[in-house]
């Protein structure tokens, strides 16, 4: 079955999909993206993802490439053409194609690309077994709230994690506080069972999964604090986990060489994963 991509108005075969060499996304990382999960053929948290896309674009003075209504239609069309029941959709918007010049081109049309990928979430061991994380210095810029395609420090961090046999790298600011993972938000559970995750600011990406998990915690009367935590606090925590659109709630069982809790996925992390899965499968009302 052919796999399609959406590229600037056309559904093209994925292997033939291409953009111009002077696309500003390619030359300057002058663009933003979103990743949304598809579960059981449904898009999870579609509106918060589109809200964040619009916000990222606004912060970079890039217009929306088309109306939200049209975006929703293209997303659905691509998901159904590629017969994705479980997986993800990737959207990327760049400022567009123009002769290379740092300042914004006067007349340019934003470029829009979408791809999908199938993922068998049910088969993933990470949910059951948990994962390790390493800690690394946060080398990124000061506007991490904008979901730009400028992901070089994130790629370097993820590669370092991979080489260390870990799933993720938690980035740590010069002040010793964890900001977030290279592609996920970071959480701990303290001895009294309170969830702790960093507060929203320009220092981290405002994760859509983070938002949904906090809404679930509120509904389930689980105490939480939105505040920074240090690596030492995380290593002494009862539990830890990461959240992202494709990682859901993934338990963390080791930070650098220190086991978290008893070195197995924690009970609250597992309950949150279960509730999040119910939500993703439409078995739980809107968060
Ligand atoms: N932080 C970073 C740096 C990310 O790249 C991601 C994933 N896009 C997240 C957090 C998690 O965000 P979300 O829950 O919206 O996937």
mmCIF file of N, CA, C and O in Angstrom, residues 107-163:
data_model
loop_
_atom_site.group_PDB
_atom_site.id
_atom_site.type_symbol
_atom_site.label_atom_id
_atom_site.label_comp_id
_atom_site.label_asym_id
_atom_site.label_seq_id
_atom_site.Cartn_x
_atom_site.Cartn_y
_atom_site.Cartn_z
ATOM 1 N N UNK A 107 7.396 38.695 0.716
ATOM 2 C CA UNK A 107 6.225 37.953 0.228
ATOM 3 C C UNK A 107 6.574 36.481 0.220
ATOM 4 O O UNK A 107 7.390 36.050 -0.593
ATOM 5 N N UNK A 108 5.968 35.758 1.106
ATOM 6 C CA UNK A 108 6.284 34.330 1.165
ATOM 7 C C UNK A 108 5.068 33.596 1.716
ATOM 8 O O UNK A 108 4.317 34.150 2.519
ATOM 9 N N UNK A 109 4.868 32.399 1.218
ATOM 10 C CA UNK A 109 3.733 31.598 1.685
ATOM 11 C C UNK A 109 4.279 30.527 2.614
ATOM 12 O O UNK A 109 5.254 29.851 2.258
ATOM 13 N N UNK A 110 3.688 30.363 3.793
ATOM 14 C CA UNK A 110 4.186 29.316 4.687
ATOM 15 C C UNK A 110 4.089 27.942 4.019
ATOM 16 O O UNK A 110 3.176 27.684 3.237
ATOM 17 N N UNK A 111 5.060 27.098 4.316
ATOM 18 C CA UNK A 111 5.067 25.745 3.764
ATOM 19 C C UNK A 111 4.503 24.783 4.808
ATOM 20 O O UNK A 111 4.856 24.865 5.987
ATOM 21 N N UNK A 112 3.632 23.897 4.364
ATOM 22 C CA UNK A 112 2.991 22.935 5.275
ATOM 23 C C UNK A 112 3.251 21.512 4.801
ATOM 24 O O UNK A 112 2.990 21.178 3.646
ATOM 25 N N UNK A 113 3.767 20.710 5.715
ATOM 26 C CA UNK A 113 4.040 19.308 5.421
ATOM 27 C C UNK A 113 3.401 18.464 6.512
ATOM 28 O O UNK A 113 3.406 18.842 7.680
ATOM 29 N N UNK A 114 2.829 17.338 6.134
ATOM 30 C CA UNK A 114 2.326 16.382 7.138
ATOM 31 C C UNK A 114 2.731 14.972 6.733
ATOM 32 O O UNK A 114 2.690 14.625 5.555
ATOM 33 N N UNK A 115 3.114 14.198 7.753
ATOM 34 C CA UNK A 115 3.385 12.772 7.530
ATOM 35 C C UNK A 115 2.716 11.993 8.663
ATOM 36 O O UNK A 115 2.393 12.571 9.710
ATOM 37 N N UNK A 116 2.552 10.709 8.451
ATOM 38 C CA UNK A 116 2.016 9.867 9.529
ATOM 39 C C UNK A 116 2.952 8.681 9.732
ATOM 40 O O UNK A 116 3.758 8.359 8.857
ATOM 41 N N UNK A 117 2.820 8.065 10.884
ATOM 42 C CA UNK A 117 3.559 6.832 11.141
ATOM 43 C C UNK A 117 2.689 5.921 12.005
ATOM 44 O O UNK A 117 2.057 6.390 12.946
ATOM 45 N N UNK A 118 2.705 4.641 11.662
ATOM 46 C CA UNK A 118 1.960 3.692 12.506
ATOM 47 C C UNK A 118 2.824 3.289 13.694
ATOM 48 O O UNK A 118 4.024 3.068 13.536
ATOM 49 N N UNK A 119 2.231 3.181 14.852
ATOM 50 C CA UNK A 119 2.950 2.721 16.050
ATOM 51 C C UNK A 119 2.042 1.737 16.783
ATOM 52 O O UNK A 119 0.853 2.025 16.989
ATOM 53 N N UNK A 120 2.611 0.601 17.145
ATOM 54 C CA UNK A 120 1.846 -0.385 17.917
ATOM 55 C C UNK A 120 2.087 -0.093 19.405
ATOM 56 O O UNK A 120 2.990 -0.660 20.013
ATOM 57 N N UNK A 121 1.283 0.811 19.954
ATOM 58 C CA UNK A 121 1.498 1.217 21.345
ATOM 59 C C UNK A 121 1.372 0.032 22.307
ATOM 60 O O UNK A 121 2.093 -0.062 23.285
ATOM 61 N N UNK A 122 0.451 -0.872 21.977
ATOM 62 C CA UNK A 122 0.189 -2.001 22.882
ATOM 63 C C UNK A 122 1.427 -2.878 23.055
ATOM 64 O O UNK A 122 1.628 -3.489 24.111
ATOM 65 N N UNK A 123 2.268 -2.937 22.003
ATOM 66 C CA UNK A 123 3.421 -3.847 22.053
ATOM 67 C C UNK A 123 4.631 -3.229 22.733
ATOM 68 O O UNK A 123 5.665 -3.877 22.872
ATOM 69 N N UNK A 124 4.525 -1.961 23.143
ATOM 70 C CA UNK A 124 5.726 -1.298 23.644
ATOM 71 C C UNK A 124 6.058 -1.695 25.081
ATOM 72 O O UNK A 124 5.251 -1.534 25.981
ATOM 73 N N UNK A 125 7.280 -2.193 25.229
ATOM 74 C CA UNK A 125 7.752 -2.695 26.528
ATOM 75 C C UNK A 125 7.952 -1.580 27.546
ATOM 76 O O UNK A 125 7.901 -1.814 28.740
ATOM 77 N N UNK A 126 8.232 -0.367 27.026
ATOM 78 C CA UNK A 126 8.607 0.728 27.937
ATOM 79 C C UNK A 126 7.522 1.016 28.971
ATOM 80 O O UNK A 126 7.819 1.411 30.091
ATOM 81 N N UNK A 127 6.272 0.793 28.600
ATOM 82 C CA UNK A 127 5.186 1.073 29.538
ATOM 83 C C UNK A 127 5.213 0.095 30.716
ATOM 84 O O UNK A 127 4.921 0.449 31.841
ATOM 85 N N UNK A 128 5.536 -1.142 30.396
ATOM 86 C CA UNK A 128 5.547 -2.190 31.430
ATOM 87 C C UNK A 128 6.829 -2.178 32.249
ATOM 88 O O UNK A 128 6.811 -2.290 33.464
ATOM 89 N N UNK A 129 7.932 -2.077 31.545
ATOM 90 C CA UNK A 129 9.244 -2.230 32.207
ATOM 91 C C UNK A 129 9.798 -0.935 32.762
ATOM 92 O O UNK A 129 10.674 -0.955 33.616
ATOM 93 N N UNK A 130 9.351 0.187 32.226
ATOM 94 C CA UNK A 130 9.940 1.465 32.606
ATOM 95 C C UNK A 130 11.220 1.700 31.831
ATOM 96 O O UNK A 130 11.695 0.816 31.099
ATOM 97 N N UNK A 131 11.778 2.875 31.987
ATOM 98 C CA UNK A 131 12.959 3.265 31.213
ATOM 99 C C UNK A 131 13.975 3.958 32.118
ATOM 100 O O UNK A 131 13.652 4.366 33.229
ATOM 101 N N UNK A 132 15.199 4.099 31.586
ATOM 102 C CA UNK A 132 16.236 4.865 32.277
ATOM 103 C C UNK A 132 16.346 6.239 31.640
ATOM 104 O O UNK A 132 16.094 6.390 30.442
ATOM 105 N N UNK A 133 16.757 7.200 32.451
ATOM 106 C CA UNK A 133 17.109 8.510 31.891
ATOM 107 C C UNK A 133 18.502 8.885 32.377
ATOM 108 O O UNK A 133 18.948 8.429 33.433
ATOM 109 N N UNK A 134 19.174 9.694 31.567
ATOM 110 C CA UNK A 134 20.435 10.289 32.020
ATOM 111 C C UNK A 134 20.171 11.779 32.221
ATOM 112 O O UNK A 134 19.137 12.290 31.782
ATOM 113 N N UNK A 135 21.088 12.462 32.879
ATOM 114 C CA UNK A 135 20.936 13.913 33.018
ATOM 115 C C UNK A 135 22.079 14.605 32.269
ATOM 116 O O UNK A 135 23.216 14.125 32.272
ATOM 117 N N UNK A 136 21.735 15.697 31.610
ATOM 118 C CA UNK A 136 22.715 16.433 30.790
ATOM 119 C C UNK A 136 22.453 17.936 30.962
ATOM 120 O O UNK A 136 21.334 18.330 31.324
ATOM 121 N N UNK A 137 23.451 18.770 30.691
ATOM 122 C CA UNK A 137 23.209 20.219 30.769
ATOM 123 C C UNK A 137 22.207 20.650 29.685
ATOM 124 O O UNK A 137 22.223 20.099 28.580
ATOM 125 N N UNK A 138 21.344 21.588 30.008
ATOM 126 C CA UNK A 138 20.395 22.104 29.022
ATOM 127 C C UNK A 138 21.101 23.169 28.190
ATOM 128 O O UNK A 138 21.463 24.229 28.700
ATOM 129 N N UNK A 139 21.323 22.846 26.914
ATOM 130 C CA UNK A 139 22.095 23.745 26.032
ATOM 131 C C UNK A 139 21.191 24.619 25.160
ATOM 132 O O UNK A 139 21.679 25.327 24.284
ATOM 133 N N UNK A 140 19.888 24.554 25.394
ATOM 134 C CA UNK A 140 18.968 25.172 24.422
ATOM 135 C C UNK A 140 18.789 26.680 24.607
ATOM 136 O O UNK A 140 19.244 27.247 25.584
ATOM 137 N N UNK A 141 18.042 27.266 23.699
ATOM 138 C CA UNK A 141 17.775 28.709 23.732
ATOM 139 C C UNK A 141 16.706 29.031 24.783
ATOM 140 O O UNK A 141 16.206 28.127 25.467
ATOM 141 N N UNK A 142 16.375 30.322 24.895
ATOM 142 C CA UNK A 142 15.519 30.780 25.993
ATOM 143 C C UNK A 142 14.021 30.733 25.674
ATOM 144 O O UNK A 142 13.213 31.133 26.509
ATOM 145 N N UNK A 143 13.642 30.228 24.482
ATOM 146 C CA UNK A 143 12.209 30.156 24.139
ATOM 147 C C UNK A 143 11.804 28.710 23.837
ATOM 148 O O UNK A 143 11.347 28.390 22.750
ATOM 149 N N UNK A 144 11.968 27.872 24.856
ATOM 150 C CA UNK A 144 11.677 26.445 24.655
ATOM 151 C C UNK A 144 10.184 26.184 24.627
ATOM 152 O O UNK A 144 9.747 25.060 24.369
ATOM 153 N N UNK A 145 9.398 27.224 24.930
ATOM 154 C CA UNK A 145 7.944 27.094 24.856
ATOM 155 C C UNK A 145 7.463 27.082 23.410
ATOM 156 O O UNK A 145 6.327 26.687 23.141
ATOM 157 N N UNK A 146 8.308 27.555 22.479
ATOM 158 C CA UNK A 146 7.935 27.546 21.057
ATOM 159 C C UNK A 146 8.419 26.215 20.479
ATOM 160 O O UNK A 146 9.592 25.861 20.630
ATOM 161 N N UNK A 147 7.505 25.503 19.816
ATOM 162 C CA UNK A 147 7.865 24.158 19.343
ATOM 163 C C UNK A 147 8.539 24.262 17.979
ATOM 164 O O UNK A 147 7.949 23.922 16.953
ATOM 165 N N UNK A 148 9.776 24.778 17.977
ATOM 166 C CA UNK A 148 10.449 24.983 16.691
ATOM 167 C C UNK A 148 11.130 23.706 16.233
ATOM 168 O O UNK A 148 11.420 22.812 17.038
ATOM 169 N N UNK A 149 11.434 23.677 14.932
ATOM 170 C CA UNK A 149 12.150 22.525 14.385
ATOM 171 C C UNK A 149 13.649 22.614 14.695
ATOM 172 O O UNK A 149 14.412 21.734 14.289
ATOM 173 N N UNK A 150 14.067 23.632 15.412
ATOM 174 C CA UNK A 150 15.475 23.768 15.820
ATOM 175 C C UNK A 150 15.762 22.848 16.990
ATOM 176 O O UNK A 150 15.759 23.257 18.141
ATOM 177 N N UNK A 151 16.021 21.582 16.677
ATOM 178 C CA UNK A 151 16.091 20.555 17.722
ATOM 179 C C UNK A 151 17.493 19.973 17.898
ATOM 180 O O UNK A 151 17.639 18.867 18.407
ATOM 181 N N UNK A 152 18.515 20.712 17.463
ATOM 182 C CA UNK A 152 19.858 20.133 17.518
ATOM 183 C C UNK A 152 20.291 19.740 18.934
ATOM 184 O O UNK A 152 20.754 18.601 19.137
ATOM 185 N N UNK A 153 20.137 20.609 19.953
ATOM 186 C CA UNK A 153 20.524 20.162 21.308
ATOM 187 C C UNK A 153 19.707 18.944 21.760
ATOM 188 O O UNK A 153 20.245 18.057 22.433
ATOM 189 N N UNK A 154 18.432 18.910 21.352
ATOM 190 C CA UNK A 154 17.592 17.767 21.716
ATOM 191 C C UNK A 154 18.118 16.492 21.057
ATOM 192 O O UNK A 154 18.144 15.418 21.672
ATOM 193 N N UNK A 155 18.537 16.593 19.795
ATOM 194 C CA UNK A 155 19.069 15.418 19.086
ATOM 195 C C UNK A 155 20.373 14.952 19.731
ATOM 196 O O UNK A 155 20.584 13.744 19.913
ATOM 197 N N UNK A 156 21.244 15.906 20.072
ATOM 198 C CA UNK A 156 22.517 15.535 20.724
ATOM 199 C C UNK A 156 22.234 14.833 22.051
ATOM 200 O O UNK A 156 22.872 13.829 22.390
ATOM 201 N N UNK A 157 21.276 15.348 22.790
ATOM 202 C CA UNK A 157 20.928 14.755 24.088
ATOM 203 C C UNK A 157 20.337 13.366 23.938
ATOM 204 O O UNK A 157 20.673 12.442 24.684
ATOM 205 N N UNK A 158 19.451 13.206 22.948
ATOM 206 C CA UNK A 158 18.816 11.891 22.745
ATOM 207 C C UNK A 158 19.853 10.867 22.310
ATOM 208 O O UNK A 158 19.811 9.705 22.747
ATOM 209 N N UNK A 159 20.792 11.287 21.466
ATOM 210 C CA UNK A 159 21.852 10.371 21.027
ATOM 211 C C UNK A 159 22.720 9.949 22.218
ATOM 212 O O UNK A 159 23.077 8.777 22.352
ATOM 213 N N UNK A 160 23.019 10.917 23.084
ATOM 214 C CA UNK A 160 23.824 10.624 24.285
ATOM 215 C C UNK A 160 23.076 9.612 25.167
ATOM 216 O O UNK A 160 23.673 8.677 25.703
ATOM 217 N N UNK A 161 21.772 9.803 25.289
ATOM 218 C CA UNK A 161 20.961 8.860 26.070
ATOM 219 C C UNK A 161 21.024 7.479 25.430
ATOM 220 O O UNK A 161 21.269 6.478 26.106
ATOM 221 N N UNK A 162 20.827 7.438 24.128
ATOM 222 C CA UNK A 162 20.842 6.164 23.400
ATOM 223 C C UNK A 162 22.176 5.436 23.623
ATOM 224 O O UNK A 162 22.210 4.243 23.913
ATOM 225 N N UNK A 163 23.285 6.192 23.506
ATOM 226 C CA UNK A 163 24.602 5.573 23.668
ATOM 227 C C UNK A 163 24.832 5.082 25.092
ATOM 228 O O UNK A 163 25.623 4.173 25.328
#
